[in-house]
PDB file of C-alpha atoms in Angstrom:
ATOM      1  CA  MET A  10     -72.029  38.705  50.380  1.00 48.00           C
ATOM      2  CA  LEU A  11     -70.504  37.748  47.083  1.00 49.00           C
ATOM      3  CA  GLN A  12     -67.563  35.403  47.078  1.00 54.00           C
ATOM      4  CA  GLY A  13     -64.975  35.254  44.305  1.00 50.00           C
ATOM      5  CA  ASP A  14     -64.881  32.268  41.985  1.00 52.00           C
ATOM      6  CA  ARG A  15     -62.734  29.446  43.207  1.00 52.00           C
ATOM      7  CA  SER A  16     -60.944  27.539  40.467  1.00 50.00           C
ATOM      8  CA  THR A  17     -60.793  23.862  41.145  1.00 50.00           C
ATOM      9  CA  THR A  18     -58.547  21.371  39.434  1.00 51.00           C
ATOM     10  CA  ALA A  19     -59.788  17.841  39.115  1.00 52.00           C
ATOM     11  CA  HIS A  20     -57.415  15.344  40.643  1.00 54.00           C
ATOM     12  CA  ASN A  21     -56.141  12.778  38.137  1.00 55.00           C
ATOM     13  CA  PRO A  22     -55.362   9.567  39.950  1.00 53.00           C
ATOM     14  CA  TYR A  23     -53.129   8.428  36.998  1.00 52.00           C
ATOM     15  CA  SER A  24     -49.804  10.225  36.566  1.00 52.00           C
ATOM     16  CA  ALA A  25     -48.157  10.462  33.134  1.00 57.00           C
ATOM     17  CA  GLY A  26     -45.030   8.338  32.486  1.00 63.00           C
ATOM     18  CA  PHE A  27     -43.846   4.755  32.131  1.00 67.00           C
ATOM     19  CA  THR A  28     -45.052   1.909  34.229  1.00 83.00           C
ATOM     20  CA  LEU A  29     -42.448  -0.485  35.571  1.00 77.00           C
ATOM     21  CA  VAL A  30     -43.404  -3.093  32.981  1.00 72.00           C
ATOM     22  CA  GLU A  31     -43.057  -0.589  30.131  1.00 72.00           C
ATOM     23  CA  LEU A  32     -39.680   0.536  31.428  1.00 76.00           C
ATOM     24  CA  LEU A  33     -38.445  -3.051  31.593  1.00 77.00           C
ATOM     25  CA  VAL A  34     -39.593  -3.632  28.008  1.00 74.00           C
ATOM     26  CA  VAL A  35     -37.678  -0.537  26.836  1.00 75.00           C
ATOM     27  CA  VAL A  36     -34.544  -1.661  28.672  1.00 74.00           C
ATOM     28  CA  LEU A  37     -34.843  -5.151  27.174  1.00 78.00           C
ATOM     29  CA  ILE A  38     -35.221  -3.805  23.627  1.00 78.00           C
ATOM     30  CA  ALA A  39     -32.246  -1.468  24.111  1.00 73.00           C
ATOM     31  CA  ALA A  40     -30.114  -4.367  25.363  1.00 73.00           C
ATOM     32  CA  ILE A  41     -31.044  -6.485  22.334  1.00 74.00           C
ATOM     33  CA  LEU A  42     -30.232  -3.675  19.905  1.00 67.00           C
ATOM     34  CA  LEU A  43     -26.918  -3.029  21.660  1.00 66.00           C
ATOM     35  CA  GLY A  44     -26.060  -6.723  21.537  1.00 69.00           C
ATOM     36  CA  ILE A  45     -26.711  -6.777  17.797  1.00 70.00           C
ATOM     37  CA  GLY A  46     -25.063  -3.471  16.942  1.00 62.00           C
ATOM     38  CA  LEU A  47     -21.934  -3.534  19.116  1.00 58.00           C
ATOM     39  CA  PRO A  48     -20.232  -6.534  17.443  1.00 60.00           C
ATOM     40  CA  ALA A  49     -20.983  -5.064  14.029  1.00 63.00           C
ATOM     41  CA  LEU A  50     -19.448  -1.752  15.104  1.00 64.00           C
ATOM     42  CA  GLN A  51     -16.382  -3.505  16.516  1.00 60.00           C
ATOM     43  CA  ASN A  52     -15.944  -5.439  13.263  1.00 65.00           C
ATOM     44  CA  LEU A  53     -16.216  -2.215  11.274  1.00 70.00           C
ATOM     45  CA  VAL A  54     -13.580  -0.494  13.408  1.00 73.00           C
ATOM     46  CA  ALA A  55     -11.247  -3.507  13.104  1.00 73.00           C
ATOM     47  CA  ALA A  56     -11.721  -3.656   9.321  1.00 77.00           C
ATOM     48  CA  ASN A  57     -10.963   0.044   8.974  1.00 83.00           C
ATOM     49  CA  GLN A  58      -7.830  -0.263  11.119  1.00 86.00           C
ATOM     50  CA  LEU A  59      -6.631  -3.283   9.123  1.00 89.00           C
ATOM     51  CA  ALA A  60      -7.142  -1.319   5.913  1.00 90.00           C
ATOM     52  CA  ALA A  61      -5.252   1.651   7.374  1.00 92.00           C
ATOM     53  CA  VAL A  62      -2.242  -0.507   8.358  1.00 93.00           C
ATOM     54  CA  THR A  63      -2.224  -2.187   4.936  1.00 94.00           C
ATOM     55  CA  ASP A  64      -2.597   1.023   2.954  1.00 95.00           C
ATOM     56  CA  GLY A  65       0.034   2.762   5.074  1.00 95.00           C
ATOM     57  CA  PHE A  66       2.707   0.138   4.440  1.00 96.00           C
ATOM     58  CA  ALA A  67       1.837  -0.178   0.740  1.00 97.00           C
ATOM     59  CA  THR A  68       2.067   3.598   0.361  1.00 96.00           C
ATOM     60  CA  SER A  69       5.483   3.610   2.037  1.00 96.00           C
ATOM     61  CA  LEU A  70       6.731   0.934  -0.358  1.00 97.00           C
ATOM     62  CA  ASN A  71       5.599   3.024  -3.309  1.00 98.00           C
ATOM     63  CA  VAL A  72       7.308   6.081  -1.809  1.00 97.00           C
ATOM     64  CA  ALA A  73      10.572   4.136  -1.403  1.00 97.00           C
ATOM     65  CA  ARG A  74      10.472   3.013  -5.024  1.00 98.00           C
ATOM     66  CA  SER A  75       9.704   6.539  -6.209  1.00 97.00           C
ATOM     67  CA  GLU A  76      12.495   8.065  -4.099  1.00 97.00           C
ATOM     68  CA  ALA A  77      15.011   5.582  -5.525  1.00 96.00           C
ATOM     69  CA  GLY A  78      14.219   6.902  -8.985  1.00 96.00           C
ATOM     70  CA  LYS A  79      14.265  10.495  -7.786  1.00 96.00           C
ATOM     71  CA  TYR A  80      17.718  10.208  -6.164  1.00 94.00           C
ATOM     72  CA  GLY A  81      19.094   7.825  -8.778  1.00 94.00           C
ATOM     73  CA  ALA A  82      20.346   5.600  -5.956  1.00 94.00           C
ATOM     74  CA  PRO A  83      19.122   2.557  -4.000  1.00 95.00           C
ATOM     75  CA  VAL A  84      16.626   3.138  -1.203  1.00 97.00           C
ATOM     76  CA  VAL A  85      16.590   0.632   1.651  1.00 96.00           C
ATOM     77  CA  LEU A  86      13.927  -0.308   4.181  1.00 96.00           C
ATOM     78  CA  THR A  87      15.196  -1.876   7.408  1.00 95.00           C
ATOM     79  CA  ALA A  88      12.973  -3.659   9.932  1.00 95.00           C
ATOM     80  CA  ALA A  89      13.151  -2.455  13.532  1.00 92.00           C
ATOM     81  CA  GLY A  90      11.891  -5.808  14.792  1.00 84.00           C
ATOM     82  CA  GLY A  91      14.543  -7.855  13.010  1.00 83.00           C
ATOM     83  CA  GLY A  92      14.023 -11.029  11.026  1.00 87.00           C
ATOM     84  CA  VAL A  93      10.733 -11.355   9.177  1.00 92.00           C
ATOM     85  CA  ASN A  94       8.925  -9.108  11.683  1.00 92.00           C
ATOM     86  CA  TRP A  95       8.117  -5.742  10.133  1.00 95.00           C
ATOM     87  CA  GLY A  96       5.416  -4.883  12.665  1.00 93.00           C
ATOM     88  CA  SER A  97       7.758  -3.126  15.107  1.00 95.00           C
ATOM     89  CA  GLY A  98       8.417  -0.297  12.667  1.00 95.00           C
ATOM     90  CA  TRP A  99      11.008   0.371   9.990  1.00 95.00           C
ATOM     91  CA  THR A 100      13.288   3.044   8.580  1.00 95.00           C
ATOM     92  CA  MET A 101      13.749   4.187   5.000  1.00 97.00           C
ATOM     93  CA  PHE A 102      16.774   5.993   3.589  1.00 96.00           C
ATOM     94  CA  VAL A 103      18.843   6.496   0.457  1.00 96.00           C
ATOM     95  CA  ASP A 104      21.695   3.984   0.777  1.00 94.00           C
ATOM     96  CA  GLY A 105      24.151   5.457  -1.725  1.00 85.00           C
ATOM     97  CA  SER A 106      26.158   2.916  -3.668  1.00 70.00           C
ATOM     98  CA  ASP A 107      27.533   0.674  -0.916  1.00 80.00           C
ATOM     99  CA  LEU A 108      24.292  -1.185  -0.043  1.00 84.00           C
ATOM    100  CA  ASN A 109      25.354  -1.605   3.577  1.00 89.00           C
ATOM    101  CA  ALA A 110      21.914  -0.735   5.037  1.00 90.00           C
ATOM    102  CA  ALA A 111      23.569   1.767   7.387  1.00 89.00           C
ATOM    103  CA  LEU A 112      22.737   5.462   7.350  1.00 90.00           C
ATOM    104  CA  ASP A 113      26.118   6.954   6.388  1.00 88.00           C
ATOM    105  CA  THR A 114      25.579  10.698   6.396  1.00 83.00           C
ATOM    106  CA  GLY A 115      29.318  11.271   5.991  1.00 83.00           C
ATOM    107  CA  ALA A 116      29.598   9.167   2.846  1.00 83.00           C
ATOM    108  CA  THR A 117      30.082  10.660  -0.614  1.00 82.00           C
ATOM    109  CA  PRO A 118      27.395  11.122  -1.684  1.00 84.00           C
ATOM    110  CA  PRO A 119      25.801  11.083   1.774  1.00 88.00           C
ATOM    111  CA  ASP A 120      22.938   8.762   2.602  1.00 92.00           C
ATOM    112  CA  VAL A 121      19.644  10.570   3.110  1.00 94.00           C
ATOM    113  CA  ALA A 122      17.084   9.698   5.784  1.00 94.00           C
ATOM    114  CA  LEU A 123      13.614   9.685   4.251  1.00 96.00           C
ATOM    115  CA  ARG A 124      11.089   8.482   6.800  1.00 94.00           C
ATOM    116  CA  ALA A 125      10.374   6.018   9.592  1.00 94.00           C
ATOM    117  CA  GLY A 126       7.323   3.830   9.936  1.00 93.00           C
ATOM    118  CA  PRO A 127       5.547   3.316  13.268  1.00 92.00           C
ATOM    119  CA  SER A 128       4.864  -0.062  14.811  1.00 94.00           C
ATOM    120  CA  VAL A 129       1.488  -1.595  14.036  1.00 92.00           C
ATOM    121  CA  PRO A 130      -1.212  -1.734  16.760  1.00 90.00           C
ATOM    122  CA  SER A 131      -0.617  -4.388  19.416  1.00 86.00           C
ATOM    123  CA  SER A 132      -3.296  -6.744  18.086  1.00 85.00           C
ATOM    124  CA  TYR A 133      -1.777  -6.760  14.578  1.00 89.00           C
ATOM    125  CA  THR A 134       1.234  -8.376  12.922  1.00 91.00           C
ATOM    126  CA  LEU A 135       3.143  -7.389   9.783  1.00 94.00           C
ATOM    127  CA  THR A 136       5.364 -10.208   8.576  1.00 93.00           C
ATOM    128  CA  SER A 137       7.373 -11.253   5.537  1.00 93.00           C
ATOM    129  CA  ILE A 138       5.959 -14.645   4.514  1.00 91.00           C
ATOM    130  CA  GLY A 139       6.185 -17.298   1.810  1.00 85.00           C
ATOM    131  CA  GLY A 140       9.049 -19.243   0.331  1.00 79.00           C
ATOM    132  CA  SER A 141      11.072 -16.079  -0.182  1.00 83.00           C
ATOM    133  CA  ALA A 142      10.417 -14.671   3.310  1.00 85.00           C
ATOM    134  CA  GLY A 143      14.034 -15.100   4.369  1.00 90.00           C
ATOM    135  CA  SER A 144      15.212 -13.078   1.385  1.00 93.00           C
ATOM    136  CA  PHE A 145      13.340 -10.044   2.712  1.00 94.00           C
ATOM    137  CA  ALA A 146      14.091 -10.462   6.414  1.00 91.00           C
ATOM    138  CA  ASN A 147      15.607  -7.394   8.099  1.00 92.00           C
ATOM    139  CA  LYS A 148      16.010  -5.315   4.943  1.00 94.00           C
ATOM    140  CA  PHE A 149      15.561  -4.936   1.202  1.00 96.00           C
ATOM    141  CA  TRP A 150      16.149  -2.263  -1.424  1.00 97.00           C
ATOM    142  CA  PHE A 151      14.675  -0.633  -4.492  1.00 97.00           C
ATOM    143  CA  ASP A 152      17.380   0.226  -7.005  1.00 96.00           C
ATOM    144  CA  ALA A 153      17.472   3.420  -9.069  1.00 95.00           C
ATOM    145  CA  SER A 154      15.327   1.824 -11.769  1.00 96.00           C
ATOM    146  CA  GLY A 155      12.708   0.774  -9.212  1.00 97.00           C
ATOM    147  CA  ARG A 156      13.552  -2.926  -9.228  1.00 98.00           C
ATOM    148  CA  LEU A 157      13.423  -4.965  -6.030  1.00 97.00           C
ATOM    149  CA  LEU A 158      16.674  -6.123  -4.397  1.00 96.00           C
ATOM    150  CA  ASP A 159      16.685  -8.775  -1.667  1.00 95.00           C
ATOM    151  CA  ASN A 160      18.517  -8.517   1.650  1.00 93.00           C
ATOM    152  CA  THR A 161      21.836  -9.420   0.038  1.00 93.00           C
ATOM    153  CA  GLY A 162      21.530  -6.563  -2.444  1.00 93.00           C
ATOM    154  CA  SER A 163      20.925  -8.963  -5.333  1.00 94.00           C
ATOM    155  CA  ALA A 164      18.092  -8.630  -7.826  1.00 96.00           C
ATOM    156  CA  ALA A 165      15.014 -10.397  -6.471  1.00 95.00           C
ATOM    157  CA  THR A 166      14.043 -13.563  -8.320  1.00 94.00           C
ATOM    158  CA  ALA A 167      10.710 -14.074  -6.544  1.00 93.00           C
ATOM    159  CA  PRO A 168       8.043 -11.727  -5.180  1.00 94.00           C
ATOM    160  CA  ALA A 169       8.221 -10.418  -1.641  1.00 95.00           C
ATOM    161  CA  GLN A 170       5.055 -10.985   0.388  1.00 95.00           C
ATOM    162  CA  PHE A 171       4.025  -9.083   3.491  1.00 95.00           C
ATOM    163  CA  GLN A 172       1.025 -10.284   5.473  1.00 93.00           C
ATOM    164  CA  ILE A 173      -0.943  -8.083   7.852  1.00 93.00           C
ATOM    165  CA  CYS A 174      -3.005 -10.037  10.391  1.00 91.00           C
ATOM    166  CA  GLN A 175      -5.507  -8.811  12.943  1.00 85.00           C
ATOM    167  CA  GLY A 176      -6.222 -10.656  16.156  1.00 71.00           C
ATOM    168  CA  GLY A 177      -3.572 -13.364  15.842  1.00 58.00           C
ATOM    169  CA  GLY A 178      -4.315 -17.068  15.756  1.00 55.00           C
ATOM    170  CA  PRO A 179      -3.647 -19.643  13.040  1.00 56.00           C
ATOM    171  CA  ALA A 180      -6.829 -19.257  11.008  1.00 59.00           C
ATOM    172  CA  VAL A 181      -7.540 -16.477   8.535  1.00 65.00           C
ATOM    173  CA  THR A 182     -11.269 -15.909   8.107  1.00 63.00           C
ATOM    174  CA  GLY A 183     -13.666 -13.037   7.734  1.00 62.00           C
ATOM    175  CA  GLY A 184     -11.191 -10.623   6.185  1.00 67.00           C
ATOM    176  CA  ALA A 185      -8.893 -10.626   9.237  1.00 84.00           C
ATOM    177  CA  ALA A 186      -5.763 -10.513   7.053  1.00 90.00           C
ATOM    178  CA  ARG A 187      -4.392  -8.676   4.036  1.00 93.00           C
ATOM    179  CA  LEU A 188      -1.429  -9.385   1.790  1.00 95.00           C
ATOM    180  CA  ILE A 189       0.939  -7.000   0.014  1.00 96.00           C
ATOM    181  CA  THR A 190       3.116  -8.382  -2.764  1.00 96.00           C
ATOM    182  CA  LEU A 191       6.196  -6.838  -4.335  1.00 96.00           C
ATOM    183  CA  SER A 192       7.123  -8.180  -7.749  1.00 96.00           C
ATOM    184  CA  PRO A 193      10.805  -8.448  -8.762  1.00 96.00           C
ATOM    185  CA  SER A 194      10.186  -5.413 -10.974  1.00 97.00           C
ATOM    186  CA  GLY A 195       9.203  -3.477  -7.832  1.00 97.00           C
ATOM    187  CA  ARG A 196       5.467  -3.256  -8.462  1.00 97.00           C
ATOM    188  CA  VAL A 197       3.433  -2.965  -5.258  1.00 97.00           C
ATOM    189  CA  ARG A 198       0.079  -4.736  -5.112  1.00 96.00           C
ATOM    190  CA  ILE A 199      -2.496  -5.313  -2.371  1.00 96.00           C
ATOM    191  CA  ALA A 200      -3.925  -8.789  -2.953  1.00 94.00           C
ATOM    192  CA  GLN A 201      -7.635  -9.427  -3.225  1.00 92.00           C
ATOM    193  CA  ASN A 202      -9.346 -11.596  -0.599  1.00 89.00           C
ATOM    194  CA  ASN A 203     -11.535 -14.567  -1.494  1.00 89.00           C
ATOM    195  CA  SER A 204     -15.092 -15.108  -0.241  1.00 86.00           C
ATOM    196  CA  LEU A 205     -13.715 -16.537   3.012  1.00 84.00           C
ATOM    197  CA  GLY A 206     -11.704 -13.402   3.700  1.00 83.00           C
ATOM    198  CA  GLN A 207      -8.381 -15.062   2.831  1.00 87.00           C
ATOM    199  CA  PRO A 208      -5.795 -13.171   0.738  1.00 91.00           C
ATOM    200  CA  ILE A 209      -4.895 -14.643  -2.660  1.00 91.00           C
ATOM    201  CA  ASP A 210      -1.175 -14.550  -3.478  1.00 89.00           C
ATOM    202  CA  ASP A 211       0.524 -14.231  -6.868  1.00 84.00           C
ATOM    203  CA  THR A 212       0.224 -17.976  -7.494  1.00 87.00           C
ATOM    204  CA  ASN A 213      -3.557 -17.767  -6.995  1.00 89.00           C
ATOM    205  CA  THR A 214      -3.239 -19.610  -3.686  1.00 90.00           C
ATOM    206  CA  ALA A 215      -5.186 -18.613  -0.581  1.00 89.00           C
ATOM    207  CA  VAL A 216      -3.155 -17.660   2.486  1.00 86.00           C
ATOM    208  CA  THR A 217      -4.981 -19.599   5.193  1.00 84.00           C
ATOM    209  CA  SER A 218      -2.967 -18.872   8.329  1.00 84.00           C
ATOM    210  CA  CYS A 219      -1.267 -16.087  10.221  1.00 83.00           C
ATOM    211  CA  PRO A 220       2.315 -16.417  11.507  1.00 75.00           C
TER     212      PRO A 220
END
């Protein structure tokens, strides 16, 4: 009596996969790579956000100056936070000829609302600094020719400086701050940082602390 072939499969006592030791090595390597890469990623995100806050405010200043020329009338920026704090947001509008920093839509000609700026992220500050900081607290204008006017409506005699800081604290290192300067002529400039990450102002002096 013939019997059909019986296929037999050899039993392999070793199963494919990781041993416990190999798995622990993989986990250890992954933890090391994460520990190295995560701070670098966080620094990159912070640097990009700092650049976005800086570029956004500088762009708004240029828009205000341009709109003053377009309307042939002063354009004012007023700080929502009051004083030298510009980080809580701001408003921008054509202020007619009275320079009262109030949006008078019933005036002749009427004031014109242009835009409003949002507050900066909670870990950032945007502040008017330097010897002329008080002259640009609360408000300032660009006149119809694009020149900078201080918070009394008088022609500025010194640059306005606005510092953007990330993370707070007294020290400025590693590019954690940027500086925007406004010349009396109204020119907007983002200052370069030195090798320590500190902004250099118009007098070629490093800004070494945050408010």
